[in-house]
Structure formats: C-alpha cells, structure tokens
XYZ file of C-alpha atoms in Angstrom:
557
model
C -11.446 1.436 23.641
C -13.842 2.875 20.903
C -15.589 -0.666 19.933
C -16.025 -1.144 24.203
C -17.010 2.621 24.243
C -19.616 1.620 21.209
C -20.951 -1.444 22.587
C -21.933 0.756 25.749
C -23.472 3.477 24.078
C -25.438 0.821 21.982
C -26.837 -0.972 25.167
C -27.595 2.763 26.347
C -30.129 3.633 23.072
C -31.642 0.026 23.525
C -29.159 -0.833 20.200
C -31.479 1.378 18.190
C -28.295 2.349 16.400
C -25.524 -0.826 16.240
C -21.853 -0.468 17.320
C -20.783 -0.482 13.938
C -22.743 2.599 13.730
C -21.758 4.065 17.086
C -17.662 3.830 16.019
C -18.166 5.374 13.154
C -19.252 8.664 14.903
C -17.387 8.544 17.501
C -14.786 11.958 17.248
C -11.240 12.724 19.211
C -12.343 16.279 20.810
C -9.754 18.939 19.507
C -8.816 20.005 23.317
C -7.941 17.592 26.046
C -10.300 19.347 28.599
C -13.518 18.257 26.667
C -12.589 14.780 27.264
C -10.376 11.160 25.279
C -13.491 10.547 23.067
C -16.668 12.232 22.618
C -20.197 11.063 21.067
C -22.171 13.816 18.852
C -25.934 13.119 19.380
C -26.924 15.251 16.608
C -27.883 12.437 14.201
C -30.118 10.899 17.086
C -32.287 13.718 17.158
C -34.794 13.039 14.451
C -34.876 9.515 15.084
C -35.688 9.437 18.819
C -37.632 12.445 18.580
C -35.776 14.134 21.360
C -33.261 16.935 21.326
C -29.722 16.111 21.075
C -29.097 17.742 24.203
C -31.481 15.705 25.860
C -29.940 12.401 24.718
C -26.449 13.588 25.513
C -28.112 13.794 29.204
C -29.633 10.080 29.108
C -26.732 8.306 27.837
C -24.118 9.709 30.114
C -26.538 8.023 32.887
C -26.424 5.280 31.340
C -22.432 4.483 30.417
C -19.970 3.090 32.849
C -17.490 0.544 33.049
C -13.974 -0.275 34.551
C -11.697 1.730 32.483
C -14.553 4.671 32.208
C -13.347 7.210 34.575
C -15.871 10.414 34.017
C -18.575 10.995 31.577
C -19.756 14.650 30.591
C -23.141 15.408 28.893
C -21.984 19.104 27.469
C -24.522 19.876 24.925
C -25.263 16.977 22.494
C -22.179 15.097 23.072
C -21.403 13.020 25.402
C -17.577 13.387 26.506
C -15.852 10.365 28.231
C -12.432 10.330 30.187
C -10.909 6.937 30.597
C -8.778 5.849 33.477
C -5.675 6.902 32.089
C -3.731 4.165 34.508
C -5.819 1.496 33.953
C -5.925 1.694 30.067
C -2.047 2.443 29.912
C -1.309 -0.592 31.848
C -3.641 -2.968 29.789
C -2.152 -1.557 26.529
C 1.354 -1.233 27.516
C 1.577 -4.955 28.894
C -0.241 -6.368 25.891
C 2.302 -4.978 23.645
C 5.229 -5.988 25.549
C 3.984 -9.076 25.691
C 3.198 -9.636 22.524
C 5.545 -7.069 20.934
C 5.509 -7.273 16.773
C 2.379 -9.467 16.812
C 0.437 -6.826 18.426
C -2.566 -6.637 16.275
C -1.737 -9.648 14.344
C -4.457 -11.842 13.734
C -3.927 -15.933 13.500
C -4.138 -17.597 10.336
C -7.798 -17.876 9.184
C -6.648 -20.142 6.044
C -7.772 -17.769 4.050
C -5.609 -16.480 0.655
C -5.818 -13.165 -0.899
C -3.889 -12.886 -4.016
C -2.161 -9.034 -5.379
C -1.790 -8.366 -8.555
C 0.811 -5.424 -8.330
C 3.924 -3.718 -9.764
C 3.910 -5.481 -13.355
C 6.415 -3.307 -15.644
C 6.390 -3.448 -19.438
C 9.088 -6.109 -20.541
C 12.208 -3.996 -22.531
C 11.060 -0.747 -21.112
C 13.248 0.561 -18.100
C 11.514 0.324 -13.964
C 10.435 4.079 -13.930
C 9.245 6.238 -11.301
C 6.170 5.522 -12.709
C 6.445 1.907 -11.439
C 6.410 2.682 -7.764
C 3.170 3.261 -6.702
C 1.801 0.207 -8.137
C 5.165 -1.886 -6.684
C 5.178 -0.810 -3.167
C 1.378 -0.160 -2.429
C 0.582 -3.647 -3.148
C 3.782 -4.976 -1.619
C 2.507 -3.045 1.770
C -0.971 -4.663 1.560
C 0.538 -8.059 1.174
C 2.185 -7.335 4.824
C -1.307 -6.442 6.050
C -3.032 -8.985 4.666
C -0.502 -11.401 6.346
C -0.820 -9.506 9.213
C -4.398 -9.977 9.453
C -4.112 -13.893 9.047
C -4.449 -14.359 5.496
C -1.678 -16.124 3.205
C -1.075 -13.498 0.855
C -0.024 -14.579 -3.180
C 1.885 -12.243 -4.809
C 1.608 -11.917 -8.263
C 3.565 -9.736 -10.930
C 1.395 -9.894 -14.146
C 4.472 -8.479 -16.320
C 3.490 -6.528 -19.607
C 5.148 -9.308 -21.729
C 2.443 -9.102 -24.656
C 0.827 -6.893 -26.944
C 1.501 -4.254 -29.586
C 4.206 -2.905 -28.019
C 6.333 -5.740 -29.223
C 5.485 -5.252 -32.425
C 6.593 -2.167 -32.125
C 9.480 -3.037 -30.426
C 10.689 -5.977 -33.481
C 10.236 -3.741 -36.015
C 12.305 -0.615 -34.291
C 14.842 -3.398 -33.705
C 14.946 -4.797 -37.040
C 15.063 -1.269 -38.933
C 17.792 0.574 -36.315
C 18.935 -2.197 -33.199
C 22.080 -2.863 -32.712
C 22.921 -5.867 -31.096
C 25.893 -5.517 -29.236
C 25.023 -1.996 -28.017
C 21.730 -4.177 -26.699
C 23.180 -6.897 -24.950
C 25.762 -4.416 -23.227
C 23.078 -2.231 -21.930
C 19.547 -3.591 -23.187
C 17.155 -1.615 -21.551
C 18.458 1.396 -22.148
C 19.033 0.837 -26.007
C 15.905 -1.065 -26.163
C 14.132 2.042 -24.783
C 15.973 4.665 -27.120
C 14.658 2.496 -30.402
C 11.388 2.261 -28.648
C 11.008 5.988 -28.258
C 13.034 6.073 -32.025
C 9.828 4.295 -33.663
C 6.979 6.481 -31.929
C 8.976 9.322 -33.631
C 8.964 8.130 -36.559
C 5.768 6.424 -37.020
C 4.402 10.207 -36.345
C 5.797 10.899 -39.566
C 4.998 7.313 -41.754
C 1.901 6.125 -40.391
C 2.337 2.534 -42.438
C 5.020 2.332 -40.050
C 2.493 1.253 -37.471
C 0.987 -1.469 -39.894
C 3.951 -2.771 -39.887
C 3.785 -3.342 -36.137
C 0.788 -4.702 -36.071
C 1.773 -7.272 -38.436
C 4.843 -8.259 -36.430
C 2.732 -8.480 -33.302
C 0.150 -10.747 -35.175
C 3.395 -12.806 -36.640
C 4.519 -13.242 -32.580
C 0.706 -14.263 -31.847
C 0.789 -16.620 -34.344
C 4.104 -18.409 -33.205
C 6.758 -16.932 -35.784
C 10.289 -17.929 -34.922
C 12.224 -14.343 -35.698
C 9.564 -12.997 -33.690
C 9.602 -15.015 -31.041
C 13.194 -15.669 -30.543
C 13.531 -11.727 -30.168
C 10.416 -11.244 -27.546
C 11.784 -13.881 -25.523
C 15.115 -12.317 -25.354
C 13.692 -8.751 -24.798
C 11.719 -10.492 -21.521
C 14.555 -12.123 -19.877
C 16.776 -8.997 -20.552
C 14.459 -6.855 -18.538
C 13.385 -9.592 -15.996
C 17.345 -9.591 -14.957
C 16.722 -5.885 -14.305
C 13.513 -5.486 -12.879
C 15.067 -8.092 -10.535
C 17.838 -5.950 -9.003
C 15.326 -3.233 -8.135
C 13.363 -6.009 -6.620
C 16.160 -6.533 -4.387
C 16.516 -2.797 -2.950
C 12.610 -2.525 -2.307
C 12.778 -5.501 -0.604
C 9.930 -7.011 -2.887
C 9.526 -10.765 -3.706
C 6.831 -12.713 -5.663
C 5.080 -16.138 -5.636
C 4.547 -15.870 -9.812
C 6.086 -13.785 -12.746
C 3.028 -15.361 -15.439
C 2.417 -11.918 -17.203
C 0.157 -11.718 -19.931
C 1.561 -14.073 -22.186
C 1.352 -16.727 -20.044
C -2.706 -17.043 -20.590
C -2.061 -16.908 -24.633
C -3.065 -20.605 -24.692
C -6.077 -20.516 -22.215
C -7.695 -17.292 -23.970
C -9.365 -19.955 -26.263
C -11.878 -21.505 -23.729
C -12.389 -18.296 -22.486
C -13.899 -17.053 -25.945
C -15.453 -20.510 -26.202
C -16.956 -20.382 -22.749
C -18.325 -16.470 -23.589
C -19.770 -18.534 -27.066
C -21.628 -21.234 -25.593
C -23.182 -18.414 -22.894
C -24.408 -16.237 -25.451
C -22.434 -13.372 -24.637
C -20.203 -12.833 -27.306
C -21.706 -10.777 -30.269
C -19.838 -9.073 -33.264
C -19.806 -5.308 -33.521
C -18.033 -3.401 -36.513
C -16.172 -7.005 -37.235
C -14.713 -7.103 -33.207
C -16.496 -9.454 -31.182
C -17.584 -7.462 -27.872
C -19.713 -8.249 -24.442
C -22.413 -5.885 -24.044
C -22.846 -4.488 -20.801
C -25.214 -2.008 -18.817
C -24.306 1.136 -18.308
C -21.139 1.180 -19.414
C -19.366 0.850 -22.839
C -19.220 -2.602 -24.381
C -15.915 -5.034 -23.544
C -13.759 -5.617 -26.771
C -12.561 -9.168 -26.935
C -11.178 -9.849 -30.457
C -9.814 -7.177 -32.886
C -10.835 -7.266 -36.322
C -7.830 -9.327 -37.261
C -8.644 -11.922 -34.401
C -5.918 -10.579 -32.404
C -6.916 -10.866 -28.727
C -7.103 -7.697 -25.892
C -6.073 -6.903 -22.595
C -9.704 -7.998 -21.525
C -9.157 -10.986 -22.810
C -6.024 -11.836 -21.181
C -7.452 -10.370 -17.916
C -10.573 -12.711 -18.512
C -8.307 -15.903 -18.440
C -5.761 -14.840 -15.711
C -8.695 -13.882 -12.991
C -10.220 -17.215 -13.715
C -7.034 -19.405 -13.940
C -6.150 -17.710 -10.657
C -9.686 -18.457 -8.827
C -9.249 -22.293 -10.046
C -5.898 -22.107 -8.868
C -6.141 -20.260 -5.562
C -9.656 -19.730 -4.620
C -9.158 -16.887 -2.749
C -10.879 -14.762 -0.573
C -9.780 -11.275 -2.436
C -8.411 -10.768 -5.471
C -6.819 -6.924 -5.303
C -5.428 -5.420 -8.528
C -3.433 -2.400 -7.810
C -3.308 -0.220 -11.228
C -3.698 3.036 -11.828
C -7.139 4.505 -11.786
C -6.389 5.067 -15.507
C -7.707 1.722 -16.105
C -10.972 1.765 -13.749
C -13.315 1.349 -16.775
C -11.411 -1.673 -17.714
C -11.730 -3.227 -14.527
C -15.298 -2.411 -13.922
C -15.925 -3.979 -17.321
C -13.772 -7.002 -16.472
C -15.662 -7.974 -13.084
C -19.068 -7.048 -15.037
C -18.371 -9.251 -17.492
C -17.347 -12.316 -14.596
C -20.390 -11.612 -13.285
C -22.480 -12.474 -16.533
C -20.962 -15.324 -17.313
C -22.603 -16.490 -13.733
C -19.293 -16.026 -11.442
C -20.445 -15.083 -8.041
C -16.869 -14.564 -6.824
C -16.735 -12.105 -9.207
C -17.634 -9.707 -6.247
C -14.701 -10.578 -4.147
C -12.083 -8.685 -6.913
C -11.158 -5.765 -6.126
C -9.188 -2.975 -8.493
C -7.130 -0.821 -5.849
C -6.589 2.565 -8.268
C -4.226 5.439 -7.557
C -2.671 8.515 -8.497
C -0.074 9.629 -10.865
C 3.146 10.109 -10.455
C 3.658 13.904 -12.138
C 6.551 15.301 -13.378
C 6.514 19.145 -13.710
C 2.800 18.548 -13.266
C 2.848 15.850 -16.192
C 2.324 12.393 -16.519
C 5.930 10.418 -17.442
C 5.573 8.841 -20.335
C 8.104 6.334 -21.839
C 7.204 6.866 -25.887
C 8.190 10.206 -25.061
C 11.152 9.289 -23.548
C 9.957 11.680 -20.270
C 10.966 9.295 -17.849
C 12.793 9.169 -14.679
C 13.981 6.031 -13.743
C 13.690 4.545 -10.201
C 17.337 3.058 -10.043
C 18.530 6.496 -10.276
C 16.473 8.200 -7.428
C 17.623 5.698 -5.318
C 21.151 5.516 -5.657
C 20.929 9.431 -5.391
C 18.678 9.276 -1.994
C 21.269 6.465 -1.187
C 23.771 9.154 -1.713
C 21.560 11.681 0.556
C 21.691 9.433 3.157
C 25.159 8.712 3.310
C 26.321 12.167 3.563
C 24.125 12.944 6.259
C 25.164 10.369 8.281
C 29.140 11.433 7.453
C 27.974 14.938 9.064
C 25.993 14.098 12.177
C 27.641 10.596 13.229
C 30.439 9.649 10.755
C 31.388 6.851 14.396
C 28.379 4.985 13.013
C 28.851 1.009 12.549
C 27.555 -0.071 8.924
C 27.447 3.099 7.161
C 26.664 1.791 4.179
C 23.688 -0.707 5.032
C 21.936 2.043 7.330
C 22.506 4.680 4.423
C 20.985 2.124 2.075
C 17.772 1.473 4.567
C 17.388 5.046 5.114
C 17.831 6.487 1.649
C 15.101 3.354 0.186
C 13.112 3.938 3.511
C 13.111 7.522 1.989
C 11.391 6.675 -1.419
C 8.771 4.352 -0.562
C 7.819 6.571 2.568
C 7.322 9.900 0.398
C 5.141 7.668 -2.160
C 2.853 5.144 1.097
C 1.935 8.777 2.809
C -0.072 9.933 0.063
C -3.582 9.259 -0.038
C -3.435 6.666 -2.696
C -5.800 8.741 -5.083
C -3.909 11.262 -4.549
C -0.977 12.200 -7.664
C 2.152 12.803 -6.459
C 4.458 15.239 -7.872
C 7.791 13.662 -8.891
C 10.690 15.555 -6.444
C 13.820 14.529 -5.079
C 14.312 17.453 -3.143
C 11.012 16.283 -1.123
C 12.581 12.424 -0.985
C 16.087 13.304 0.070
C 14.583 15.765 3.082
C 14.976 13.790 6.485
C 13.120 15.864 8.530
C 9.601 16.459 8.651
C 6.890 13.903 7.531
C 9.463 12.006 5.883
C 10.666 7.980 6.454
C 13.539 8.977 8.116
C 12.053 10.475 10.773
C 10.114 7.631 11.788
C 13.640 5.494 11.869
C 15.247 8.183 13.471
C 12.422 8.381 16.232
C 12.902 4.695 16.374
C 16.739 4.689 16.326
C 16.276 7.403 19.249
C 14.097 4.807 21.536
C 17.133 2.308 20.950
C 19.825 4.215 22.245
C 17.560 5.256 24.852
C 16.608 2.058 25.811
C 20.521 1.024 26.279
C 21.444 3.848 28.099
C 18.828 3.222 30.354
C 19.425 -0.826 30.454
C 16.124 -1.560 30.143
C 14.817 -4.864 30.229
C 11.322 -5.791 30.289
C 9.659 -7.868 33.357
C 6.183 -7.686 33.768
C 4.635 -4.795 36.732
C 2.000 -2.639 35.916
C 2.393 1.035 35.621
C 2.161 3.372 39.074
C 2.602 6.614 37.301
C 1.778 8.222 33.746
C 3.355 11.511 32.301
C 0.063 14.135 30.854
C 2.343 13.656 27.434
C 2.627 9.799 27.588
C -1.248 9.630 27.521
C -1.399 11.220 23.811
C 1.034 8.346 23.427
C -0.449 5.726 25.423
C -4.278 6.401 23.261
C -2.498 6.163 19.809
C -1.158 3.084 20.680
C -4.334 1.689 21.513
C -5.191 2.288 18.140
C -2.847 0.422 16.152
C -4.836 -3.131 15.280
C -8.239 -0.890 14.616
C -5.424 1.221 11.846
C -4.479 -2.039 10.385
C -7.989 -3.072 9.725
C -8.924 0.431 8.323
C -5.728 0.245 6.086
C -6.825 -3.342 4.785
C -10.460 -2.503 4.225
C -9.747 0.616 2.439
C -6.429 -0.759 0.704
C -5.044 2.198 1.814
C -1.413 1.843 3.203
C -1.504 5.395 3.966
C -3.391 4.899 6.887
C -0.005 3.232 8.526
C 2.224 5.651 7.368
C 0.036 8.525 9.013
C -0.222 6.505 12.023
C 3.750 6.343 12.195
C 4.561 10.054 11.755
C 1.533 10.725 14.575
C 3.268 8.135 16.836
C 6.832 9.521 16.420
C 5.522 13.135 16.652
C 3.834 12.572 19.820
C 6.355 10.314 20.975
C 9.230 13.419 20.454
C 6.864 16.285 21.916
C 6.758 13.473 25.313
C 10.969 13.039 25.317
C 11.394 16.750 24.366
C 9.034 18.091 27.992
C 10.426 14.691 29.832
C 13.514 13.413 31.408
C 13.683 9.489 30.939
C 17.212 8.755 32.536
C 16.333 9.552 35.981
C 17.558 6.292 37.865
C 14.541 6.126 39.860
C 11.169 4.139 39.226
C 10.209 6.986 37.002
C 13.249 5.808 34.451
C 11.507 2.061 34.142
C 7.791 3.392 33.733
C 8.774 5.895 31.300
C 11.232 3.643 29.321
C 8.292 0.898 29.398
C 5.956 3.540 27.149
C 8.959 4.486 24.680
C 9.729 0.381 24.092
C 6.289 -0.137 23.154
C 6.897 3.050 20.859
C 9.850 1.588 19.030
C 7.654 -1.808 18.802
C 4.845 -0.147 16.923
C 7.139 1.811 14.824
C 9.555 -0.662 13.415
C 6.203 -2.801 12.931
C 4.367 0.273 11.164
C 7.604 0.294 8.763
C 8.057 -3.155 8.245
C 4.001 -3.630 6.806
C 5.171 -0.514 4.819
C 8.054 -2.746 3.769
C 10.692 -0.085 5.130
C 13.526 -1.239 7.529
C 13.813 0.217 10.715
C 17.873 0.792 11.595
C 18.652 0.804 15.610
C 21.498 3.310 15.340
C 21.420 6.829 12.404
C-alpha cells in the first residue's frame, strides 16, 4: 500500500519529489482516528515555496484510487484511510494463495556469497560465536528468499599465531590421551595455560612465533599436530551445526589460500602498490592507516589471506554481494581490505560488504578465550533445552514429541534473544533473559503460532477461495502488518539486518493475541470462516518469519 500510496502522491507534486522519496516519509499516525498512513508536508515547504498546510490541502485533491477510502488534509499532513475490506481481501487471498512464498521473489540467477560464523580451530564454539553464526545464517534465508542462490561460506580460523601458540603449549604441558578424550576442552586449558605463562617469560612468545613460521614453512611435527587440532574441532563445531540448524557450501578457512597468497603479493608488485615500511611490506592508503601484508620475517597477515580468499571467491562465484559478517571490531580491516581491491583496479570491489555487530558481554565484559572467560554455546543450549522441557511437563505434560518440541523451543529461544537485537547493538550474556518464554522472546512467537494451529483444527478450517464480507476493528491492525511483510524482507536484506524480521514477528503475534483476546473465533457461523481466514494467514507469516530467522515453528507447545 505505501509504494501505491507513493506513486500517487508523486503524480500529485508533478514527481517533484520521486516515490522512493515519498516512502521514505511516509509515518503510521500514533492514533487510529488520524488515519492508516499519513504524509508530513513539512519538508515540501521550502521547496515549493508554499506552506505545508497549504500543500497538505492540494494533494488530498489530488489522491484517489480504488482501495483509497478517505483522505484528510489536517494541518501539513495529509491522512489517508484505506478501504479496510478491499485491502484485507487482496492481502488475505494473496497469502493464502501463495502461503510461504508470500514475498518470495523468483530466481534472478544471481549469487550472493556469506562469509559467517568461522570459529578458531582447537578453541571451544562460545557464546561469542553466535552472533556471527546465526545473523549470517538468517541473511542466507533472505537472500534466497529474495531470488538469489545464496553460498555459504565458513572461513574457519585454521591459521596464524595462535597455532604457534597452541604447538608449543602442547609440546611443553599436552597430554595426549587427556586430548583425544576431550580435545577441545584440554586444548583450550593449555591454550589459556601458555597466555599465563608467557605473561611471566616473554621469550615464551618467540618461541611461538617460531613454531608458527616452522608450520608456514611446511614442518612435519608442526603440521601433523595443526592438522589434528582442525579436524578435532571441526567434529565439534559440527554437532552445534546440527542444533542451529546451520549448513555450509565450503569449510576453506584461512589456510586454504596459503598457496595463492603468492600471486597476490606478486600481483600488488607488478601494480606498484606494495612498498616496504620499517622492514613489513604495506599498501598505502588515504585516509586511513596503511595495510600490513608481510611481517618482518615474511610471515603473511590476515590481509593477506583476506586479499586471496575475496578474489579466489569472485573468480569462483562472481557474485552479486559478497557480505562478511564479523564483528565491528574488525571494521578498519575491512575498510582497508575493499580499499585496497579497489586500487589494484577491482570495480567489484564495491559490491563487498562487511555486516559488523555487537558484542556479546558478560557482566558487561567482552568473553575472552586467553582468559579462559568464556561461556560456551553447547551449554546454554542444553540448559534452555532443559527450560523448555520443564515447562512443557507443567502446562501440557499430554504433549506428543516432548523432546523434539522442547529442543525447537529451547534453540528457538537462543537465536531469538540474539536476531532481536539491533545488530550493532551488544548484548549482555543472560540465561535468565533466554530461558524466559514470555514476553519478546522466540517462544512466544511459536506459541502464538502453535495457538493459530489448534485453532485452526478446532475450527476445521480449510481454505477455498471467497473474499471477505466482514472485518473485526482488531483484525485491521492485523490485516496492515501483514501487508507489510515482503517491503520487511527487503528492508532486512538491504540493511543486513535480521532484526527487522524478528520485530516484525513479535508485532504480528502481539497484535494477533490483543485480536483473539477481544474476539470469539469458534462461533459456527460465517463469522468463524472470515475470522479463521485472517489467523491462517497469521500462522503463515509467522512460521515463515521464523524459518528466514532459521527457528522452527512447532504446531502443538
């Protein structure tokens, strides 16, 4: 409705400002009586050299059109009413119609590849972790959903100092059958061993250095132990994998571009980029600090790597977006990383995109994993698992699979708390908050759902096509949020915001409950079938707001 809205009010100021424009100011008034959208002419003042007032007058003359039912000039806005009928029954029957593809857009053959989650090999899946994990898992659902084929990529921390780090805390104190009985968590407790230590014998750190310039350079030892330390943790990072619900087209972390780092240094050579500076060889760049490529010692950099894996992945995919979702910790490196594409002539350079976000804060702290502050993600969920389950023992303990609905409600939980967060936004680390199933939580938005499926039995509704006769004041709220849903998906794709969903969701469900809770739907009359039509579509858009989130959506709780 806004965009046909727009495109009238454009036609009405002779397109002296666009649609584009026109949606963008377009505002829902705070009180019903003033009208389902309303147009502030304030900004039109100065440029038509009229008073807002005035133009509030003109383009209410102006605007009509079949599902228009009133326009208001009050002031300098212009305040339109829609025919609440008419726009019900086009919105309702579209969505029945087309039920989970409502707002989907067909293939355009277009790829965007993610570059999300990617733990630290031989360091446990933290809490830490999430954001990153289900953020970009979410926009890989929307980009599908919007037509593209979406690549997911897990660019694993399987290279750099750490492992150095890491060889020499296992050569000086590992243990190797402790390790292989339970790696990651002995691999993390030397890990966390050697930053204590090396705080008290700094040559402790050379000695890293030198282990990680041994693996660079192909040593066996060192070798042999990295690539056991990668497929220890893979095996884990894998199970977690499984509960989110998270798959991925490629696992090539960083080591993977060791051998094409080469021709990248080559290629920044021939181009006259590459310069030395204090015995590193560094890009210069404007305004902004200078990219390190080589180390003193030769040894490459995260740049580098970055350099080689954006470029093998352009050759290999040529996609139309390239989104990196890290934490905004890491924005100079990425600004620096597409600057640098750019100079070396790359025009699709300006189609990557780093998606940054908040922290996740514990007692108002980042986690940290040299400290050994972390809280590991496996454990929240079995415990919100655990949550779950005993709620559902209290309030329906008759409920068929127990187990799998406590397992998609306690998960649903988790990644709900973490997608409703503006994504700059740090989140403060509480289980209390996750385990809470009231309120703007996950579960409420399955339990709204659930709710609409057990209604929908009870009333036997099944869905024939016949427009709408009557429409409940509450189903109207309903009926205009609905309407929105496609124009959410695009916002939430633009911005790489999954947020923007999982707002939508709680609104729908809230406004869907206040309808129920002033309504009686199991009348046996005509009423029961119009009413029951509105709270299918409901369920629709929910279980299809949760599933982009990648959150399952249980018929019975």
């Amino acid at each position: 409705m806004k965009t046909k809205l727009a495109f009238l009010i454009s036609k009405a100021l002779n397109e002296s400002l666009s649609v584009e424009e026109i949606e963008s100011l377009l505002e829902i008034p705070k009180y019903a009586h003033l009208g389902d959208i309303s147009f502030p002419c304030f900004t039109l003042a100065k440029k038509l050299k009229k008073s807002p007032q005035l133009i509030a007058k003109e383009i209410a003359e102006k605007i009509q059109g079949d599902f228009i039912q009133e326009v208001r000039a009050e002031q300098a806005y212009v305040n339109v009413f829609f025919h609440q009928l008419q726009v019900a029954n086009n919105v309702i029957e579209k969505v029945l119609l087309e039920k989970h593809h409502f707002g989907t857009k067909e293939k355009n053959g277009q790829k965007v590849v993610l570059d999300f989650s990617s733990p630290n090999i031989a360091k446990p899946f933290s809490m830490g972790h999430l954001r990153s994990t289900v953020i970009g898992n979410a926009l890989a659902n929307i980009s599908e959903k919007l037509g593209y084929e979406a690549i997911r990529i897990n660019h694993l921390g399987d290279w750099g100092t750490q492992f150095g780090k890491l060889i020499v805390a296992y050569q000086l104190w590992g243990n190797l059958q402790a390790i292989e009985q339970n790696p990651i968590e002995e691999l993390l407790k030397i890990y966390v061993k050697f930053h204590e230590e090396a705080e008290k014998e700094e040559s402790l750190n050379d000695k890293a250095r030198e282990a990680f310039k041994a693996l660079e350079d192909g040593n066996e030892e060192a070798h042999a132990l990295w690539k056991w330390f990668r497929d220890a943790s893979l095996k884990e990072f894998e199970d977690i994998y499984q509960m989110l619900g998270v798959s991925f087209n490629s696992y090539h972390g960083e080591a993977f571009y060791n051998d094409k780092m080469g021709s990248v240094v080559e290629e920044l050579i021939n181009k006259g980029l590459l310069e030395e500076s204090d015995g590193a060889m560094v890009v210069q760049l404007e305004e902004m600090p200078p990219c390190l490529m080589m180390k003193k010692d030769g040894a490459t950099l995260y740049a580098t790597r970055d350099l080689a894996a954006a470029m093998y992945r352009y050759n290999l995919y040529e996609p139309a977006k390239i989104f990196y979702v890290v934490g905004h910790e890491q924005s100079l490196h990425f600004k620096q990383l597409f600057a640098v594409l750019k100079k070396m002539g790359y025009q699709w350079s300006e189609n990557l995109m780093h998606v940054p976000f908040g922290m996740m804060l514990k007692d108002g702290k980042k986690m940290s994993t040299r400290k050994g502050k972390v809280v590991l993600l496996a454990d929240v969920l079995a415990e919100t698992m655990q949550a779950a389950r005993k709620n559902i023992e209290e309030k329906n303990p008759q409920l068929k699979n127990k187990e799998k609905v406590a397992n998609e409600v306690g998960i649903g939980a988790v990644i709900f708390n973490d997608l409703k967060n503006e994504r700059m936004n740090d989140i403060e680390f509480s289980i209390e908050k996750m385990v809470t199933f009231e309120g703007e939580t996950g579960p409420y938005v399955q339990y709204t759902n659930a709710r609409i499926q057990t209604l929908l039995n009870k009333g036997k509704f099944s869905f024939t096509e016949s427009h709408l006769n009557y429409l409940d004041g509450e189903a109207w709220e309903v009926i205009k949020l609905i309407e929105t849903f496609p124009h959410v998906i695009e916002t939430a794709f633009v911005q790489a915001n999954p947020s923007t969903i999982a707002k939508f969701s709680l609104q729908l469900a809230r406004s869907f409950n206040k309808y129920y809770a002033n309504t009686k739907f199991l009348t046996n009359d005509e009423l029961q079938r119009e009413r029951l039509k509105v709270a299918y579509a409901v369920s629709i858009l929910l279980q299809e707001s949760l599933r982009l989130l990648g959150i399952k959506a249980p018929k019975e709780m």
